[in-house]
């Protein structure tokens, strides 16, 4: 049986496939040692949700474990407003909705649907500027793209010598000191 893909890794993979390797390798260490302030803030945005302290209202589900058998993905949701049938993914600050963000929330959506939840709306919430951004439900084409990326993740070869990366991304990468592709 193939290993499940962790939903939060989709965003990392889109940023750089090699970063998944470093993420998994150093997972057991204190992440504060190598997470930038920016990413640490993003993680803190999720802290209340992960510890399920965001809301005690019964109509809000927080940080629940999710799984989709068809896609082979596992993870957690941020918030599901059962009254509004709305799935909300919070980020510390959203300037641009990157493809990785879409892949994450689409995966969460497909998990919830397969698990039997009713979800009719998807939104991102940018905490710093208190802005909610609603997006459409994923189309068949979106699902195809999600499956394509999942397939790429499963088949990615860390030692593929044809790999190349945008140096600007490497500059922003939290794993750059560990990665032999980062040229100083
Ligand atoms: S330093 Fe560059 S190539 Fe290495 S993991 Fe980071 S983004 Fe990828």
PDB file of C-alpha atoms and ligand atoms in Angstrom:
ATOM      1  CA  UNK A   1       0.000   0.000   0.000  1.00  0.00           C
ATOM      2  CA  UNK A   2       1.247   3.461  -0.868  1.00  0.00           C
ATOM      3  CA  UNK A   3       2.094   5.855   1.909  1.00  0.00           C
ATOM      4  CA  UNK A   4      -0.434   8.597   2.524  1.00  0.00           C
ATOM      5  CA  UNK A   5       0.525  12.121   1.551  1.00  0.00           C
ATOM      6  CA  UNK A   6       0.356  14.672   4.362  1.00  0.00           C
ATOM      7  CA  UNK A   7      -1.799  17.548   3.181  1.00  0.00           C
ATOM      8  CA  UNK A   8       0.379  20.273   4.687  1.00  0.00           C
ATOM      9  CA  UNK A   9       3.309  18.924   2.623  1.00  0.00           C
ATOM     10  CA  UNK A  10       1.544  19.836  -0.631  1.00  0.00           C
ATOM     11  CA  UNK A  11       2.362  23.500  -0.187  1.00  0.00           C
ATOM     12  CA  UNK A  12       6.016  22.717   0.621  1.00  0.00           C
ATOM     13  CA  UNK A  13       6.258  20.434  -2.390  1.00  0.00           C
ATOM     14  CA  UNK A  14       4.971  23.122  -4.734  1.00  0.00           C
ATOM     15  CA  UNK A  15       7.520  25.524  -3.278  1.00  0.00           C
ATOM     16  CA  UNK A  16      10.282  22.965  -3.745  1.00  0.00           C
ATOM     17  CA  UNK A  17      10.109  19.157  -3.948  1.00  0.00           C
ATOM     18  CA  UNK A  18      13.428  18.813  -2.127  1.00  0.00           C
ATOM     19  CA  UNK A  19      12.103  20.669   0.902  1.00  0.00           C
ATOM     20  CA  UNK A  20       9.908  17.649   1.744  1.00  0.00           C
ATOM     21  CA  UNK A  21      13.028  15.586   2.268  1.00  0.00           C
ATOM     22  CA  UNK A  22      14.468  18.106   4.725  1.00  0.00           C
ATOM     23  CA  UNK A  23      11.131  18.561   6.411  1.00  0.00           C
ATOM     24  CA  UNK A  24      10.866  14.833   7.084  1.00  0.00           C
ATOM     25  CA  UNK A  25      14.521  14.470   7.994  1.00  0.00           C
ATOM     26  CA  UNK A  26      14.485  17.187  10.601  1.00  0.00           C
ATOM     27  CA  UNK A  27      10.958  16.698  11.823  1.00  0.00           C
ATOM     28  CA  UNK A  28      12.115  15.194  15.101  1.00  0.00           C
ATOM     29  CA  UNK A  29      14.150  18.277  16.035  1.00  0.00           C
ATOM     30  CA  UNK A  30      12.792  21.473  17.499  1.00  0.00           C
ATOM     31  CA  UNK A  31      11.374  23.219  14.441  1.00  0.00           C
ATOM     32  CA  UNK A  32      12.118  26.632  15.939  1.00  0.00           C
ATOM     33  CA  UNK A  33      15.774  25.928  15.211  1.00  0.00           C
ATOM     34  CA  UNK A  34      15.247  26.179  11.496  1.00  0.00           C
ATOM     35  CA  UNK A  35      11.893  27.818  10.927  1.00  0.00           C
ATOM     36  CA  UNK A  36      12.071  31.448   9.930  1.00  0.00           C
ATOM     37  CA  UNK A  37      10.124  34.027  11.894  1.00  0.00           C
ATOM     38  CA  UNK A  38       7.686  34.324   9.014  1.00  0.00           C
ATOM     39  CA  UNK A  39       6.910  30.624   8.950  1.00  0.00           C
ATOM     40  CA  UNK A  40       6.872  30.416  12.726  1.00  0.00           C
ATOM     41  CA  UNK A  41       4.120  33.049  12.762  1.00  0.00           C
ATOM     42  CA  UNK A  42       2.194  30.978  10.248  1.00  0.00           C
ATOM     43  CA  UNK A  43       2.502  27.957  12.474  1.00  0.00           C
ATOM     44  CA  UNK A  44       1.352  29.964  15.466  1.00  0.00           C
ATOM     45  CA  UNK A  45      -1.739  30.931  13.497  1.00  0.00           C
ATOM     46  CA  UNK A  46      -2.573  27.252  13.563  1.00  0.00           C
ATOM     47  CA  UNK A  47      -1.644  26.615  17.171  1.00  0.00           C
ATOM     48  CA  UNK A  48      -5.022  27.416  18.654  1.00  0.00           C
ATOM     49  CA  UNK A  49      -6.697  25.321  16.014  1.00  0.00           C
ATOM     50  CA  UNK A  50      -4.403  22.348  16.477  1.00  0.00           C
ATOM     51  CA  UNK A  51      -4.986  22.416  20.213  1.00  0.00           C
ATOM     52  CA  UNK A  52      -8.703  22.905  19.526  1.00  0.00           C
ATOM     53  CA  UNK A  53      -8.934  26.074  21.617  1.00  0.00           C
ATOM     54  CA  UNK A  54     -10.206  28.455  18.947  1.00  0.00           C
ATOM     55  CA  UNK A  55     -13.878  28.085  19.704  1.00  0.00           C
ATOM     56  CA  UNK A  56     -16.003  26.114  22.070  1.00  0.00           C
ATOM     57  CA  UNK A  57     -19.063  26.639  19.883  1.00  0.00           C
ATOM     58  CA  UNK A  58     -20.529  23.293  18.966  1.00  0.00           C
ATOM     59  CA  UNK A  59     -21.171  24.306  15.369  1.00  0.00           C
ATOM     60  CA  UNK A  60     -17.465  24.872  14.673  1.00  0.00           C
ATOM     61  CA  UNK A  61     -15.222  21.870  14.162  1.00  0.00           C
ATOM     62  CA  UNK A  62     -11.558  22.609  14.733  1.00  0.00           C
ATOM     63  CA  UNK A  63      -8.378  20.754  13.967  1.00  0.00           C
ATOM     64  CA  UNK A  64     -10.024  17.409  13.323  1.00  0.00           C
ATOM     65  CA  UNK A  65      -8.112  14.609  11.610  1.00  0.00           C
ATOM     66  CA  UNK A  66      -9.145  14.004   8.031  1.00  0.00           C
ATOM     67  CA  UNK A  67      -8.468  11.350   5.420  1.00  0.00           C
ATOM     68  CA  UNK A  68      -9.339  10.689   1.795  1.00  0.00           C
ATOM     69  CA  UNK A  69      -8.934   7.156   0.555  1.00  0.00           C
ATOM     70  CA  UNK A  70      -9.257   7.972  -3.143  1.00  0.00           C
ATOM     71  CA  UNK A  71      -6.420  10.506  -3.077  1.00  0.00           C
ATOM     72  CA  UNK A  72      -4.408   8.842  -0.317  1.00  0.00           C
ATOM     73  CA  UNK A  73      -4.061  12.023   1.744  1.00  0.00           C
ATOM     74  CA  UNK A  74      -4.260  12.686   5.466  1.00  0.00           C
ATOM     75  CA  UNK A  75      -4.163  15.838   7.568  1.00  0.00           C
ATOM     76  CA  UNK A  76      -6.183  18.204   9.662  1.00  0.00           C
ATOM     77  CA  UNK A  77      -8.628  20.948   8.904  1.00  0.00           C
ATOM     78  CA  UNK A  78      -8.478  24.410  10.361  1.00  0.00           C
ATOM     79  CA  UNK A  79     -12.137  25.252  10.870  1.00  0.00           C
ATOM     80  CA  UNK A  80     -15.388  23.855   9.595  1.00  0.00           C
ATOM     81  CA  UNK A  81     -18.431  26.007  10.237  1.00  0.00           C
ATOM     82  CA  UNK A  82     -21.182  23.422  10.258  1.00  0.00           C
ATOM     83  CA  UNK A  83     -23.984  26.011  10.141  1.00  0.00           C
ATOM     84  CA  UNK A  84     -22.619  27.764   7.067  1.00  0.00           C
ATOM     85  CA  UNK A  85     -21.135  24.561   5.613  1.00  0.00           C
ATOM     86  CA  UNK A  86     -17.924  26.503   5.196  1.00  0.00           C
ATOM     87  CA  UNK A  87     -14.363  25.237   5.397  1.00  0.00           C
ATOM     88  CA  UNK A  88     -11.918  27.952   6.469  1.00  0.00           C
ATOM     89  CA  UNK A  89      -8.136  27.774   6.249  1.00  0.00           C
ATOM     90  CA  UNK A  90      -6.350  30.430   8.268  1.00  0.00           C
ATOM     91  CA  UNK A  91      -2.966  31.870   7.397  1.00  0.00           C
ATOM     92  CA  UNK A  92      -0.978  34.471   9.253  1.00  0.00           C
ATOM     93  CA  UNK A  93      -0.982  36.871   6.300  1.00  0.00           C
ATOM     94  CA  UNK A  94      -2.184  36.243   2.767  1.00  0.00           C
ATOM     95  CA  UNK A  95      -0.766  38.493   0.092  1.00  0.00           C
ATOM     96  CA  UNK A  96      -1.222  36.031  -2.753  1.00  0.00           C
ATOM     97  CA  UNK A  97      -3.154  32.791  -2.855  1.00  0.00           C
ATOM     98  CA  UNK A  98      -0.443  30.442  -4.045  1.00  0.00           C
ATOM     99  CA  UNK A  99      -1.230  27.200  -5.812  1.00  0.00           C
ATOM    100  CA  UNK A 100      -0.073  25.267  -2.744  1.00  0.00           C
ATOM    101  CA  UNK A 101      -2.793  26.961  -0.673  1.00  0.00           C
ATOM    102  CA  UNK A 102      -5.421  25.822  -3.159  1.00  0.00           C
ATOM    103  CA  UNK A 103      -4.092  22.272  -3.199  1.00  0.00           C
ATOM    104  CA  UNK A 104      -4.263  22.150   0.582  1.00  0.00           C
ATOM    105  CA  UNK A 105      -7.811  23.383   0.929  1.00  0.00           C
ATOM    106  CA  UNK A 106      -9.027  21.274  -2.008  1.00  0.00           C
ATOM    107  CA  UNK A 107      -7.540  18.203  -0.324  1.00  0.00           C
ATOM    108  CA  UNK A 108      -9.242  19.101   2.933  1.00  0.00           C
ATOM    109  CA  UNK A 109     -12.496  19.571   1.061  1.00  0.00           C
ATOM    110  CA  UNK A 110     -12.293  16.159  -0.645  1.00  0.00           C
ATOM    111  CA  UNK A 111     -11.487  14.520   2.691  1.00  0.00           C
ATOM    112  CA  UNK A 112     -14.503  16.075   4.362  1.00  0.00           C
ATOM    113  CA  UNK A 113     -16.818  15.153   1.506  1.00  0.00           C
ATOM    114  CA  UNK A 114     -15.618  11.542   1.529  1.00  0.00           C
ATOM    115  CA  UNK A 115     -16.059  11.500   5.315  1.00  0.00           C
ATOM    116  CA  UNK A 116     -19.677  12.548   4.862  1.00  0.00           C
ATOM    117  CA  UNK A 117     -19.571  16.228   5.810  1.00  0.00           C
ATOM    118  CA  UNK A 118     -21.578  18.819   3.943  1.00  0.00           C
ATOM    119  CA  UNK A 119     -19.260  21.559   2.614  1.00  0.00           C
ATOM    120  CA  UNK A 120     -20.558  24.235   0.253  1.00  0.00           C
ATOM    121  CA  UNK A 121     -18.082  27.082   0.756  1.00  0.00           C
ATOM    122  CA  UNK A 122     -14.321  27.443   0.955  1.00  0.00           C
ATOM    123  CA  UNK A 123     -12.471  30.422   2.377  1.00  0.00           C
ATOM    124  CA  UNK A 124      -9.057  31.602   3.400  1.00  0.00           C
ATOM    125  CA  UNK A 125      -8.695  33.924   6.327  1.00  0.00           C
ATOM    126  CA  UNK A 126      -5.745  36.295   6.532  1.00  0.00           C
ATOM    127  CA  UNK A 127      -5.319  36.933  10.245  1.00  0.00           C
ATOM    128  CA  UNK A 128      -2.988  39.913  10.186  1.00  0.00           C
ATOM    129  CA  UNK A 129      -5.319  42.128   8.167  1.00  0.00           C
ATOM    130  CA  UNK A 130      -8.533  40.376   9.214  1.00  0.00           C
ATOM    131  CA  UNK A 131      -9.491  39.558   5.642  1.00  0.00           C
ATOM    132  CA  UNK A 132     -11.577  36.656   4.457  1.00  0.00           C
ATOM    133  CA  UNK A 133     -11.176  35.485   0.874  1.00  0.00           C
ATOM    134  CA  UNK A 134     -13.824  33.159  -0.503  1.00  0.00           C
ATOM    135  CA  UNK A 135     -12.925  30.794  -3.318  1.00  0.00           C
ATOM    136  CA  UNK A 136     -14.890  28.423  -5.536  1.00  0.00           C
ATOM    137  CA  UNK A 137     -15.283  24.744  -4.817  1.00  0.00           C
ATOM    138  CA  UNK A 138     -12.771  22.641  -6.788  1.00  0.00           C
ATOM    139  CA  UNK A 139     -13.695  21.681 -10.334  1.00  0.00           C
ATOM    140  CA  UNK A 140     -12.895  18.369 -12.032  1.00  0.00           C
ATOM    141  CA  UNK A 141      -9.902  20.086 -13.584  1.00  0.00           C
ATOM    142  CA  UNK A 142      -8.731  21.208 -10.125  1.00  0.00           C
ATOM    143  CA  UNK A 143      -9.038  17.647  -8.865  1.00  0.00           C
ATOM    144  CA  UNK A 144      -7.006  16.390 -11.822  1.00  0.00           C
ATOM    145  CA  UNK A 145      -4.284  18.900 -10.975  1.00  0.00           C
ATOM    146  CA  UNK A 146      -4.338  17.820  -7.326  1.00  0.00           C
ATOM    147  CA  UNK A 147      -3.953  14.179  -8.346  1.00  0.00           C
ATOM    148  CA  UNK A 148      -1.107  15.125 -10.678  1.00  0.00           C
ATOM    149  CA  UNK A 149       0.811  16.842  -7.865  1.00  0.00           C
ATOM    150  CA  UNK A 150       0.182  13.922  -5.508  1.00  0.00           C
ATOM    151  CA  UNK A 151       1.570  11.594  -8.168  1.00  0.00           C
ATOM    152  CA  UNK A 152       4.618  13.825  -8.580  1.00  0.00           C
ATOM    153  CA  UNK A 153       5.157  13.734  -4.809  1.00  0.00           C
ATOM    154  CA  UNK A 154       5.022   9.959  -4.771  1.00  0.00           C
ATOM    155  CA  UNK A 155       7.511   9.625  -7.603  1.00  0.00           C
ATOM    156  CA  UNK A 156       9.902  12.465  -6.772  1.00  0.00           C
ATOM    157  CA  UNK A 157      13.513  11.342  -6.764  1.00  0.00           C
ATOM    158  CA  UNK A 158      15.758  13.364  -4.506  1.00  0.00           C
ATOM    159  CA  UNK A 159      18.782  12.245  -6.503  1.00  0.00           C
ATOM    160  CA  UNK A 160      17.421  13.212  -9.890  1.00  0.00           C
ATOM    161  CA  UNK A 161      20.304  15.196 -11.348  1.00  0.00           C
ATOM    162  CA  UNK A 162      18.056  17.062 -13.774  1.00  0.00           C
ATOM    163  CA  UNK A 163      16.471  18.910 -10.846  1.00  0.00           C
ATOM    164  CA  UNK A 164      16.810  22.671 -10.929  1.00  0.00           C
ATOM    165  CA  UNK A 165      15.462  25.377  -8.703  1.00  0.00           C
ATOM    166  CA  UNK A 166      14.800  29.077  -8.891  1.00  0.00           C
ATOM    167  CA  UNK A 167      17.623  30.706  -6.840  1.00  0.00           C
ATOM    168  CA  UNK A 168      15.157  33.292  -5.530  1.00  0.00           C
ATOM    169  CA  UNK A 169      13.184  30.509  -3.909  1.00  0.00           C
ATOM    170  CA  UNK A 170      16.359  29.068  -2.407  1.00  0.00           C
ATOM    171  CA  UNK A 171      17.075  32.447  -0.823  1.00  0.00           C
ATOM    172  CA  UNK A 172      13.737  32.290   1.005  1.00  0.00           C
ATOM    173  CA  UNK A 173      14.018  28.598   1.870  1.00  0.00           C
ATOM    174  CA  UNK A 174      14.240  27.598   5.527  1.00  0.00           C
ATOM    175  CA  UNK A 175      16.309  24.551   4.584  1.00  0.00           C
ATOM    176  CA  UNK A 176      18.870  26.387   2.471  1.00  0.00           C
ATOM    177  CA  UNK A 177      21.734  25.820   4.904  1.00  0.00           C
ATOM    178  CA  UNK A 178      21.127  22.083   4.680  1.00  0.00           C
ATOM    179  CA  UNK A 179      20.629  21.827   0.938  1.00  0.00           C
ATOM    180  CA  UNK A 180      23.428  21.300  -1.561  1.00  0.00           C
ATOM    181  CA  UNK A 181      21.430  23.140  -4.234  1.00  0.00           C
ATOM    182  CA  UNK A 182      21.746  26.386  -2.349  1.00  0.00           C
ATOM    183  CA  UNK A 183      24.668  28.298  -3.748  1.00  0.00           C
ATOM    184  CA  UNK A 184      25.942  31.112  -1.590  1.00  0.00           C
TER     185      UNK A 184
HETATM  186  S1  LIG B   1      17.507  25.440  -0.851  1.00  0.00           S
HETATM  187 FE1  LIG B   1      16.444  25.582  -2.815  1.00  0.00          FE
HETATM  188  S2  LIG B   1      16.614  23.543  -3.748  1.00  0.00           S
HETATM  189 FE2  LIG B   1      17.118  23.351  -1.572  1.00  0.00          FE
HETATM  190  S3  LIG B   1      15.196  22.756  -0.582  1.00  0.00           S
HETATM  191 FE3  LIG B   1      15.354  24.982  -0.494  1.00  0.00          FE
HETATM  192  S4  LIG B   1      14.296  25.792  -2.284  1.00  0.00           S
HETATM  193 FE4  LIG B   1      14.705  23.609  -2.604  1.00  0.00          FE
END
